[in-house]
Tab-separated table of N, CA and C in Angstrom:
chain	number	residue	atom	x	y	z
A	1	GLY	N	3.491	13.307	4.109
A	1	GLY	CA	4.498	13.494	3.509
A	1	GLY	C	4.988	11.741	3.196
A	2	ASN	N	6.466	11.247	2.926
A	2	ASN	CA	6.471	10.251	2.598
A	2	ASN	C	6.979	10.261	3.914
A	3	HIS	N	8.275	10.705	4.651
A	3	HIS	CA	8.959	9.797	6.095
A	3	HIS	C	8.219	10.839	6.705
A	4	GLY	N	8.585	10.653	7.484
A	4	GLY	CA	8.601	11.514	8.784
A	4	GLY	C	9.684	12.290	9.017
A	5	VAL	N	10.460	11.368	9.609
A	5	VAL	CA	11.665	11.570	9.948
A	5	VAL	C	12.444	10.546	8.209
A	6	PHE	N	14.155	11.131	7.557
A	6	PHE	CA	14.565	10.224	6.930
A	6	PHE	C	16.090	11.057	7.356
A	7	MET	N	16.705	9.973	7.654
A	7	MET	CA	17.919	10.118	7.957
A	7	MET	C	18.966	9.185	6.977
A	8	ALA	N	19.320	10.725	6.216
A	8	ALA	CA	20.657	9.819	3.937
A	8	ALA	C	21.432	10.498	5.226
A	9	ASN	N	22.361	9.995	3.624
A	9	ASN	CA	24.021	9.996	4.618
A	9	ASN	C	24.532	9.590	5.652
A	10	THR	N	25.280	10.017	6.759
A	10	THR	CA	25.990	9.083	7.397
A	10	THR	C	25.143	9.799	9.262
A	11	SER	N	25.301	9.621	9.802
A	11	SER	CA	25.194	9.827	11.209
A	11	SER	C	25.045	8.999	12.521
A	12	ASN	N	25.781	9.650	13.552
A	12	ASN	CA	25.925	9.319	15.051
A	12	ASN	C	25.341	9.934	15.548
A	13	ASN	N	24.432	9.063	16.828
A	13	ASN	CA	24.153	9.792	18.214
A	13	ASN	C	23.139	10.318	18.100
A	14	THR	N	22.232	9.823	17.190
A	14	THR	CA	20.502	10.657	16.498
A	14	THR	C	20.401	9.755	18.182
A	15	THR	N	18.561	10.362	18.478
A	15	THR	CA	17.608	9.498	18.751
A	15	THR	C	16.593	10.332	18.590
A	16	TYR	N	15.318	9.787	17.894
A	16	TYR	CA	14.826	9.812	17.712
A	16	TYR	C	13.103	8.960	18.520
A	17	ARG	N	13.104	10.119	19.469
A	17	ARG	CA	11.716	10.927	20.578
A	17	ARG	C	10.450	11.182	20.690
A	18	ASN	N	9.718	10.678	22.088
A	18	ASN	CA	8.180	11.058	22.069
A	18	ASN	C	7.818	12.133	20.985
A	19	ASN	N	7.920	11.929	19.511
A	19	ASN	CA	7.218	12.116	18.352
A	19	ASN	C	5.837	11.053	18.542
A	20	ASP	N	4.648	11.730	18.145
A	20	ASP	CA	3.555	10.878	17.563
A	20	ASP	C	3.782	11.441	16.011
A	21	SER	N	3.297	10.123	15.068
A	21	SER	CA	2.466	10.018	13.622
A	21	SER	C	1.836	9.439	13.431
A	22	TYR	N	0.562	9.471	11.853
A	22	TYR	CA	0.484	9.558	12.175
A	22	TYR	C	-0.227	9.275	10.140
A	23	ARG	N	-0.130	8.362	9.778
A	23	ARG	CA	-0.245	7.554	7.643
A	23	ARG	C	1.156	8.320	7.061
A	24	ASN	N	1.609	8.362	7.429
A	24	ASN	CA	3.232	9.526	6.684
A	24	ASN	C	3.578	7.793	5.963
A	25	TYR	N	3.608	8.307	4.058
A	25	TYR	CA	3.583	7.574	2.982
A	25	TYR	C	4.205	6.108	3.119
A	26	ASN	N	5.243	6.655	3.401
A	26	ASN	CA	6.247	5.431	3.185
A	26	ASN	C	6.846	4.958	5.283
A	27	SER	N	7.239	6.145	5.484
A	27	SER	CA	7.241	5.458	7.574
A	27	SER	C	7.579	6.880	8.359
A	28	ASN	N	7.402	6.490	9.677
A	28	ASN	CA	7.504	7.739	10.298
A	28	ASN	C	8.924	8.143	10.838
A	29	PHE	N	9.753	7.036	10.380
A	29	PHE	CA	11.482	7.047	10.568
A	29	PHE	C	11.881	6.249	10.252
A	30	SER	N	13.115	6.483	9.043
A	30	SER	CA	12.794	5.751	7.888
A	30	SER	C	15.353	6.514	8.182
A	31	ALA	N	16.085	4.752	7.981
A	31	ALA	CA	17.307	5.219	7.897
A	31	ALA	C	17.530	4.485	5.982
A	32	HIS	N	17.990	5.112	5.467
A	32	HIS	CA	18.466	4.208	4.405
A	32	HIS	C	20.242	4.333	4.321
A	33	THR	N	20.605	5.390	2.872
A	33	THR	CA	21.938	5.717	2.745
A	33	THR	C	22.838	5.927	3.643
A	34	GLY	N	24.026	5.758	3.988
A	34	GLY	CA	25.185	5.738	4.451
A	34	GLY	C	24.446	5.257	5.781
A	35	SER	N	25.709	5.218	6.713
A	35	SER	CA	25.042	4.400	7.770
A	35	SER	C	25.407	5.478	8.920
A	36	HIS	N	24.617	4.426	9.586
A	36	HIS	CA	23.541	4.971	11.118
A	36	HIS	C	24.448	4.941	12.204
A	37	THR	N	25.646	5.366	13.017
A	37	THR	CA	25.419	4.553	14.627
A	37	THR	C	25.042	4.741	15.214
A	38	ASN	N	24.756	3.867	17.254
A	38	ASN	CA	23.975	4.939	17.897
A	38	ASN	C	23.122	5.207	18.009
A	39	VAL	N	22.236	4.991	17.537
A	39	VAL	CA	20.648	5.236	17.105
A	39	VAL	C	19.714	4.547	18.246
A	40	THR	N	18.614	5.346	18.488
A	40	THR	CA	18.296	4.956	19.500
A	40	THR	C	16.253	5.940	19.023
A	41	VAL	N	15.549	5.184	19.666
A	41	VAL	CA	14.409	5.519	18.577
A	41	VAL	C	13.143	5.204	19.816
A	42	GLU	N	12.998	5.248	20.608
A	42	GLU	CA	12.078	5.174	21.619
A	42	GLU	C	10.508	6.649	21.967
A	43	ASN	N	9.829	5.258	22.747
A	43	ASN	CA	8.500	6.820	23.225
A	43	ASN	C	8.287	7.467	22.394
A	44	ASN	N	7.752	6.562	21.267
A	44	ASN	CA	7.324	7.421	19.722
A	44	ASN	C	5.932	6.285	19.937
A	45	ARG	N	4.296	7.330	19.251
A	45	ARG	CA	3.497	6.518	18.971
A	45	ARG	C	3.361	6.588	17.347
A	46	ALA	N	3.104	5.812	16.762
A	46	ALA	CA	2.661	5.393	15.197
A	46	ALA	C	1.781	4.730	14.978
A	47	ILE	N	0.902	5.585	14.127
A	47	ILE	CA	-1.146	4.741	13.578
A	47	ILE	C	-0.717	5.319	12.354
A	48	GLU	N	-0.952	4.333	12.206
A	48	GLU	CA	-1.133	3.419	10.562
A	48	GLU	C	0.754	4.054	9.922
A	49	ASP	N	1.853	4.052	10.718
A	49	ASP	CA	2.563	3.765	10.269
A	49	ASP	C	4.357	2.989	10.209
A	50	SER	N	5.394	2.864	10.199
A	50	SER	CA	6.106	1.856	10.329
A	50	SER	C	7.676	2.841	10.349
A	51	MET	N	8.937	2.159	10.632
A	51	MET	CA	9.768	2.228	10.033
A	51	MET	C	10.827	1.866	9.876
A	52	ILE	N	11.239	1.820	8.341
A	52	ILE	CA	11.725	1.534	7.704
A	52	ILE	C	13.443	1.460	7.915
A	53	LEU	N	14.400	0.161	7.890
A	53	LEU	CA	15.818	0.750	8.675
A	53	LEU	C	17.168	0.055	8.426
A	54	PHE	N	17.272	0.413	7.408
A	54	PHE	CA	18.531	-0.401	6.360
A	54	PHE	C	20.617	0.710	7.097
A	55	ASN	N	21.680	0.282	7.655
A	55	ASN	CA	22.588	0.680	7.551
A	55	ASN	C	22.428	1.021	9.218
A	56	LEU	N	22.155	-0.639	10.398
A	56	LEU	CA	22.160	1.066	11.285
A	56	LEU	C	22.942	0.456	11.860
A	57	ASP	N	24.270	0.612	12.991
A	57	ASP	CA	25.164	-0.096	13.792
A	57	ASP	C	24.917	0.489	15.144
A	58	GLY	N	24.188	-0.374	16.066
A	58	GLY	CA	24.759	0.200	17.650
A	58	GLY	C	23.376	0.281	17.718
A	59	ALA	N	21.852	0.337	17.878
A	59	ALA	CA	20.711	0.840	17.496
A	59	ALA	C	19.963	0.309	18.888
A	60	VAL	N	18.958	1.163	19.182
A	60	VAL	CA	17.587	0.750	20.473
A	60	VAL	C	16.383	1.349	19.573
A	61	ILE	N	15.674	0.512	19.427
A	61	ILE	CA	14.041	0.104	19.000
A	61	ILE	C	13.583	0.326	20.129
A	62	GLN	N	13.299	1.294	21.000
A	62	GLN	CA	12.169	0.456	22.351
A	62	GLN	C	10.922	1.405	22.337
A	63	ASN	N	10.515	0.783	23.019
A	63	ASN	CA	8.809	1.360	24.649
A	63	ASN	C	8.178	2.190	23.126
A	64	ASN	N	7.698	1.514	22.287
A	64	ASN	CA	7.432	2.022	21.037
A	64	ASN	C	5.765	1.549	20.920
A	65	VAL	N	4.944	2.332	20.327
A	65	VAL	CA	3.541	1.587	20.354
A	65	VAL	C	2.717	2.106	18.969
A	66	PHE	N	3.033	1.063	17.795
A	66	PHE	CA	2.124	1.054	16.989
A	66	PHE	C	0.730	0.450	16.619
A	67	THR	N	0.785	1.166	16.163
A	67	THR	CA	-0.925	0.929	15.805
A	67	THR	C	-1.528	0.816	14.587
A	68	ALA	N	-2.455	-0.766	14.098
A	68	ALA	CA	-2.607	-0.695	12.873
A	68	ALA	C	-1.598	-0.119	11.856
A	69	THR	N	-2.575	-0.418	10.686
A	69	THR	CA	-1.790	0.174	9.537
A	69	THR	C	-2.115	-0.670	8.029
A	70	ALA	N	-2.534	0.705	7.244
A	70	ALA	CA	-2.923	0.888	6.201
A	70	ALA	C	-2.105	0.199	5.113
A	71	THR	N	-1.066	-0.591	5.154
A	71	THR	CA	-0.414	-1.303	4.059
A	71	THR	C	0.658	-2.670	4.213
A	72	THR	N	0.785	-3.501	3.523
A	72	THR	CA	0.683	-4.683	3.898
A	72	THR	C	2.346	-5.421	4.711
A	73	SER	N	3.155	-3.752	4.903
A	73	SER	CA	4.872	-3.443	5.564
A	73	SER	C	4.304	-3.951	6.964
A	74	ALA	N	5.509	-4.040	6.961
A	74	ALA	CA	6.226	-4.085	8.376
A	74	ALA	C	6.248	-3.150	9.384
A	75	ARG	N	5.679	-2.890	10.662
A	75	ARG	CA	5.599	-2.440	11.537
A	75	ARG	C	7.321	-1.444	11.927
A	76	VAL	N	7.746	-2.320	11.801
A	76	VAL	CA	9.344	-2.537	12.736
A	76	VAL	C	10.344	-2.925	10.780
A	77	TYR	N	11.207	-3.078	10.298
A	77	TYR	CA	11.865	-3.670	9.284
A	77	TYR	C	13.158	-2.976	8.791
A	78	LEU	N	14.289	-4.165	9.392
A	78	LEU	CA	15.044	-3.903	9.423
A	78	LEU	C	15.502	-4.765	7.781
A	79	GLY	N	16.112	-3.795	6.874
A	79	GLY	CA	16.210	-4.657	5.476
A	79	GLY	C	16.893	-4.705	5.726
A	80	GLY	N	18.759	-4.050	5.525
A	80	GLY	CA	20.398	-5.156	5.434
A	80	GLY	C	20.932	-3.946	6.224
A	81	GLY	N	22.090	-4.720	6.317
A	81	GLY	CA	23.288	-4.181	6.611
A	81	GLY	C	22.706	-3.584	8.905
A	82	ASN	N	22.519	-4.454	8.951
A	82	ASN	CA	21.896	-3.347	10.272
A	82	ASN	C	22.913	-4.040	11.331
A	83	SER	N	23.359	-3.912	12.349
A	83	SER	CA	24.351	-4.873	13.555
A	83	SER	C	23.777	-3.960	15.179
A	84	ALA	N	24.010	-5.674	15.597
A	84	ALA	CA	23.951	-5.182	17.333
A	84	ALA	C	22.409	-3.768	16.750
A	85	ILE	N	21.338	-4.405	16.999
A	85	ILE	CA	20.275	-4.071	17.082
A	85	ILE	C	19.678	-4.441	18.236
A	86	THR	N	19.092	-3.835	18.684
A	86	THR	CA	18.191	-4.397	20.035
A	86	THR	C	16.421	-3.219	19.518
A	87	VAL	N	15.479	-4.677	19.736
A	87	VAL	CA	13.957	-4.159	18.800
A	87	VAL	C	13.853	-4.492	20.432
A	88	ASP	N	13.186	-3.840	21.560
A	88	ASP	CA	12.373	-4.465	22.921
A	88	ASP	C	11.469	-3.100	23.779
A	89	GLY	N	10.167	-3.762	24.239
A	89	GLY	CA	9.226	-3.452	24.814
A	89	GLY	C	8.508	-2.620	23.621
A	90	ASN	N	8.548	-3.215	23.067
A	90	ASN	CA	7.701	-1.681	22.057
A	90	ASN	C	5.953	-2.490	21.928
A	91	THR	N	5.109	-1.978	21.804
A	91	THR	CA	3.684	-2.429	21.258
A	91	THR	C	2.916	-2.980	20.040
A	92	PHE	N	2.311	-3.428	19.500
A	92	PHE	CA	1.890	-3.394	18.050
A	92	PHE	C	0.098	-3.903	18.348
A	93	ASN	N	-0.484	-3.124	17.757
A	93	ASN	CA	-1.687	-2.707	18.090
A	93	ASN	C	-2.835	-2.745	17.009
A	94	GLY	N	-3.692	-4.097	16.418
A	94	GLY	CA	-4.493	-4.105	15.838
A	94	GLY	C	-3.532	-4.305	14.072
A	95	VAL	N	-2.758	-4.954	14.174
A	95	VAL	CA	-1.027	-5.523	12.404
A	95	VAL	C	-1.828	-6.310	11.425
A	96	ARG	N	-2.233	-5.609	10.518
A	96	ARG	CA	-1.766	-6.662	9.494
A	96	ARG	C	-0.954	-7.290	8.907
A	97	SER	N	-0.149	-6.951	9.042
A	97	SER	CA	1.324	-7.521	8.834
A	97	SER	C	2.160	-7.409	9.601
A	98	PRO	N	3.146	-8.122	9.533
A	98	PRO	CA	4.417	-8.638	10.069
A	98	PRO	C	4.847	-7.831	11.003
A	99	ALA	N	4.944	-7.375	12.888
A	99	ALA	CA	5.005	-6.411	12.987
A	99	ALA	C	6.395	-6.006	13.645
A	100	ILE	N	7.360	-6.840	13.405
A	100	ILE	CA	8.790	-7.130	12.999
A	100	ILE	C	9.491	-7.959	11.950
A	101	ALA	N	9.892	-7.829	10.949
A	101	ALA	CA	10.496	-8.099	9.967
A	101	ALA	C	12.142	-7.905	9.790
A	102	ILE	N	12.467	-9.126	10.083
A	102	ILE	CA	14.515	-8.435	9.904
A	102	ILE	C	14.566	-9.362	8.765
A	103	PHE	N	15.376	-8.530	7.456
A	103	PHE	CA	15.859	-9.726	6.232
A	103	PHE	C	15.797	-8.585	5.635
A	104	ASP	N	16.873	-8.797	4.626
A	104	ASP	CA	18.132	-8.339	2.748
A	104	ASP	C	16.544	-8.155	1.357
A	105	PRO	N	16.026	-7.462	1.282
A	105	PRO	CA	15.050	-7.989	0.740
A	105	PRO	C	15.913	-7.853	-0.886
A	106	GLY	N	17.224	-7.617	-1.537
A	106	GLY	CA	18.097	-7.074	-1.924
A	106	GLY	C	18.604	-6.302	-2.877
A	107	PHE	N	18.896	-4.938	-1.917
A	107	PHE	CA	19.297	-4.332	-2.335
A	107	PHE	C	20.250	-4.237	-2.318
A	108	GLY	N	21.505	-4.562	-1.701
A	108	GLY	CA	22.183	-5.185	-1.945
A	108	GLY	C	23.289	-3.979	-0.126
A	109	TYR	N	22.578	-4.056	0.815
A	109	TYR	CA	22.830	-4.012	1.831
A	109	TYR	C	23.630	-4.943	2.377
A	110	GLY	N	23.072	-6.029	2.607
A	110	GLY	CA	23.935	-7.402	3.207
A	110	GLY	C	22.853	-7.769	4.535
A	111	ALA	N	23.201	-8.993	5.001
A	111	ALA	CA	22.650	-9.339	5.684
A	111	ALA	C	21.851	-8.658	7.161
A	112	ASN	N	20.808	-8.906	8.051
A	112	ASN	CA	21.228	-8.563	9.291
A	112	ASN	C	22.234	-9.162	10.286
A	113	SER	N	23.100	-8.598	11.267
A	113	SER	CA	23.009	-9.562	12.420
A	113	SER	C	23.224	-9.059	13.979
A	114	ASN	N	23.414	-10.076	14.874
A	114	ASN	CA	23.615	-10.059	16.286
A	114	ASN	C	21.972	-8.552	16.082
A	115	VAL	N	20.725	-9.245	16.027
A	115	VAL	CA	19.644	-8.717	16.512
A	115	VAL	C	19.112	-9.208	17.910
A	116	THR	N	18.646	-8.668	18.431
A	116	THR	CA	17.490	-8.956	19.830
A	116	THR	C	15.993	-8.106	19.696
A	117	VAL	N	15.230	-9.482	19.814
A	117	VAL	CA	14.054	-8.623	19.740
A	117	VAL	C	13.467	-9.799	20.486
A	118	THR	N	13.172	-8.621	21.989
A	118	THR	CA	12.341	-8.973	23.200
A	118	THR	C	11.370	-7.804	23.960
A	119	ASP	N	11.209	-7.945	24.881
A	119	ASP	CA	9.645	-8.183	25.506
A	119	ASP	C	8.844	-6.788	24.762
A	120	ASN	N	8.498	-7.859	23.809
A	120	ASN	CA	7.682	-6.859	23.038
A	120	ASN	C	6.265	-7.572	23.001
A	121	THR	N	4.885	-7.078	22.805
A	121	THR	CA	3.950	-7.391	22.414
A	121	THR	C	2.821	-6.794	21.378
A	122	ILE	N	2.276	-8.848	20.885
A	122	ILE	CA	1.615	-7.829	19.530
A	122	ILE	C	0.428	-8.100	19.649
A	123	ASN	N	-0.035	-7.367	19.145
A	123	ASN	CA	-1.914	-7.768	18.657
A	123	ASN	C	-1.955	-8.219	17.808
A	124	ALA	N	-2.950	-9.291	16.949
A	124	ALA	CA	-3.224	-9.605	15.957
A	124	ALA	C	-4.678	-9.967	15.972
A	125	SER	N	-5.565	-10.004	15.007
A	125	SER	CA	-6.356	-11.112	14.379
A	125	SER	C	-5.843	-11.282	12.725
A	126	VAL	N	-6.564	-12.750	13.361
A	126	VAL	CA	-5.844	-13.094	11.524
A	126	VAL	C	-7.963	-13.185	10.243
A	127	VAL	N	-8.764	-12.431	10.839
A	127	VAL	CA	-9.887	-11.812	10.111
A	127	VAL	C	-9.313	-10.879	9.153
A	128	THR	N	-8.192	-9.395	9.903
A	128	THR	CA	-7.634	-8.510	9.140
A	128	THR	C	-6.215	-8.660	8.881
A	129	LEU	N	-5.349	-9.793	9.322
A	129	LEU	CA	-3.841	-10.210	8.441
A	129	LEU	C	-4.594	-9.685	6.855
A	130	THR	N	-2.995	-8.983	6.311
A	130	THR	CA	-3.194	-8.912	4.367
A	130	THR	C	-3.095	-9.569	3.988
A	131	LEU	N	-1.403	-10.719	4.489
A	131	LEU	CA	-0.683	-11.315	3.858
A	131	LEU	C	-1.282	-12.704	3.695
A	132	THR	N	-1.326	-13.679	2.955
A	132	THR	CA	-1.269	-14.964	2.704
A	132	THR	C	-0.295	-15.927	3.592
A	133	ASP	N	1.217	-15.347	3.815
A	133	ASP	CA	1.642	-16.342	4.923
A	133	ASP	C	2.498	-15.716	6.113
A	134	ILE	N	1.583	-15.557	6.878
A	134	ILE	CA	2.595	-14.520	7.791
A	134	ILE	C	3.414	-14.528	8.795
A	135	GLY	N	4.482	-14.127	9.180
A	135	GLY	CA	4.981	-14.121	11.038
A	135	GLY	C	5.075	-13.122	11.152
A	136	LEU	N	4.639	-12.877	12.654
A	136	LEU	CA	4.114	-11.212	13.273
A	136	LEU	C	5.796	-11.601	13.560
A	137	ILE	N	6.811	-12.015	14.460
A	137	ILE	CA	8.079	-11.523	14.440
A	137	ILE	C	8.696	-12.611	12.763
A	138	ASP	N	9.752	-12.243	11.880
A	138	ASP	CA	10.277	-12.888	10.819
A	138	ASP	C	11.300	-12.781	10.290
A	139	LEU	N	12.272	-13.504	10.991
A	139	LEU	CA	13.394	-13.200	10.691
A	139	LEU	C	14.114	-13.914	9.796
A	140	ARG	N	14.936	-13.546	8.497
A	140	ARG	CA	15.318	-14.385	7.397
A	140	ARG	C	17.258	-14.305	7.753
A	141	ASP	N	17.508	-14.859	7.251
A	141	ASP	CA	19.251	-14.717	6.598
A	141	ASP	C	19.996	-13.868	7.427
A	142	THR	N	19.895	-14.250	8.656
A	142	THR	CA	20.902	-12.802	9.741
A	142	THR	C	21.777	-14.120	9.797
A	143	THR	N	22.856	-13.256	10.300
A	143	THR	CA	24.539	-13.759	11.023
A	143	THR	C	24.798	-13.290	12.392
A	144	GLY	N	25.244	-14.239	12.939
A	144	GLY	CA	25.957	-13.173	13.699
A	144	GLY	C	24.881	-14.249	14.898
A	145	THR	N	24.405	-13.707	16.554
A	145	THR	CA	24.238	-14.194	17.438
A	145	THR	C	22.865	-13.485	17.527
A	146	ASN	N	21.428	-13.911	17.351
A	146	ASN	CA	20.552	-13.349	16.990
A	146	ASN	C	19.315	-13.749	18.558
A	147	VAL	N	18.744	-12.977	19.316
A	147	VAL	CA	17.567	-13.204	20.468
A	147	VAL	C	16.575	-12.677	20.131
A	148	VAL	N	15.886	-14.331	20.360
A	148	VAL	CA	14.375	-14.139	20.093
A	148	VAL	C	13.623	-14.501	21.394
A	149	SER	N	13.372	-13.270	22.612
A	149	SER	CA	12.741	-13.629	23.777
A	149	SER	C	11.905	-12.941	24.693
A	150	GLY	N	10.477	-13.169	25.019
A	150	GLY	CA	9.884	-13.322	26.320
A	150	GLY	C	9.355	-12.166	25.648
A	151	ASN	N	8.339	-12.661	24.229
A	151	ASN	CA	7.690	-11.744	23.830
A	151	ASN	C	6.263	-11.899	23.411
A	152	THR	N	5.390	-11.086	24.133
A	152	THR	CA	4.112	-11.741	23.624
A	152	THR	C	3.153	-11.836	22.614
A	153	ILE	N	2.298	-12.397	22.013
A	153	ILE	CA	2.028	-12.809	20.505
A	153	ILE	C	0.972	-13.032	21.337
A	154	THR	N	0.031	-12.543	21.293
A	154	THR	CA	-2.396	-12.855	20.920
A	154	THR	C	-2.611	-12.773	19.803
A	155	ILE	N	-2.895	-13.678	19.468
A	155	ILE	CA	-3.839	-13.690	18.160
A	155	ILE	C	-5.250	-13.891	18.760
A	156	GLN	N	-6.259	-13.339	17.896
A	156	GLN	CA	-7.658	-13.041	18.243
A	156	GLN	C	-7.684	-13.926	17.153
A	157	SER	N	-8.844	-14.871	17.725
A	157	SER	CA	-9.937	-15.806	16.540
A	157	SER	C	-10.586	-15.376	15.615
A	158	GLY	N	-11.015	-16.476	14.295
A	158	GLY	CA	-12.081	-15.523	13.364
A	158	GLY	C	-11.888	-16.355	12.194
A	159	THR	N	-12.474	-15.963	11.160
A	159	THR	CA	-12.408	-16.717	9.985
A	159	THR	C	-11.043	-16.515	9.470
A	160	LEU	N	-10.278	-17.551	9.388
A	160	LEU	CA	-8.991	-16.924	8.826
A	160	LEU	C	-8.728	-16.356	7.305
A	161	GLY	N	-8.524	-15.124	7.302
A	161	GLY	CA	-8.241	-13.969	6.298
A	161	GLY	C	-7.087	-14.970	5.946
A	162	VAL	N	-6.091	-15.305	5.936
A	162	VAL	CA	-5.081	-16.061	5.157
A	162	VAL	C	-4.544	-17.530	4.973
A	163	ASN	N	-3.760	-18.091	4.851
A	163	ASN	CA	-3.481	-19.233	4.730
A	163	ASN	C	-2.952	-19.593	5.933
A	164	SER	N	-2.621	-19.253	6.673
A	164	SER	CA	-1.262	-19.542	7.599
A	164	SER	C	-0.578	-18.204	8.648
A	165	VAL	N	-0.257	-18.509	9.552
A	165	VAL	CA	0.220	-17.338	10.462
A	165	VAL	C	0.887	-17.804	11.435
A	166	ARG	N	1.702	-16.931	12.315
A	166	ARG	CA	2.503	-17.890	13.052
A	166	ARG	C	3.198	-16.911	13.993
A	167	GLY	N	3.422	-17.187	14.967
A	167	GLY	CA	3.515	-16.211	15.984
A	167	GLY	C	5.652	-15.376	15.979
A	168	ILE	N	6.614	-16.416	15.223
A	168	ILE	CA	7.492	-16.449	14.558
A	168	ILE	C	8.114	-17.001	13.728
A	169	THR	N	8.754	-16.558	13.143
A	169	THR	CA	9.685	-17.187	11.692
A	169	THR	C	10.780	-17.352	11.844
A	170	LEU	N	11.482	-18.229	11.575
A	170	LEU	CA	12.260	-17.955	11.328
A	170	LEU	C	13.198	-19.068	9.926
A	171	ARG	N	13.349	-18.058	8.653
A	171	ARG	CA	13.853	-18.583	7.384
A	171	ARG	C	15.050	-18.238	7.171
A	172	GLY	N	15.871	-19.461	6.332
A	172	GLY	CA	17.061	-19.268	5.953
A	172	GLY	C	18.128	-19.325	6.758
A	173	ALA	N	19.425	-19.291	6.375
A	173	ALA	CA	20.900	-19.157	7.092
A	173	ALA	C	20.910	-18.591	8.737
A	174	MET	N	20.769	-18.289	9.412
A	174	MET	CA	21.017	-17.689	10.457
A	174	MET	C	22.093	-18.619	11.237
A	175	GLY	N	23.053	-17.137	11.874
A	175	GLY	CA	24.122	-17.226	12.666
A	175	GLY	C	23.389	-17.529	13.969
């Protein structure tokens, strides 16, 4: 299918917990249209899947395991309009693109703000990365207080398949 779970319109106090997903075309969990408050996404396993999130206010994404990817999209993508978000204790294995990307691609949701990215484990190989210039944790044009701390990033060596790879990338205006 396109999305394992797609939240449209509005939601409050939503929990997505203890699920397994495999190769959903767009994502295993997605929030787009409308505002979504107090969202918890935890203890899920996603193989070749991602989370695509817009308009979250007060969300925790924790203790999930992401394995590999068939696409160039991030495993956890905060696409704009998100505020007071914690991404903590997740494991990303065999990623071929950013594990965590936080930026508004111009869809009109606005900047992300007050994002905390802590204690995640990211395992990647330069041989399998698909983008030409990659940050495994990629923050762009955020506002408020944003924290990236305590993450473990392991990049296995080999013949570099990309122009450059960085563990953490900060771009544009940062609040």
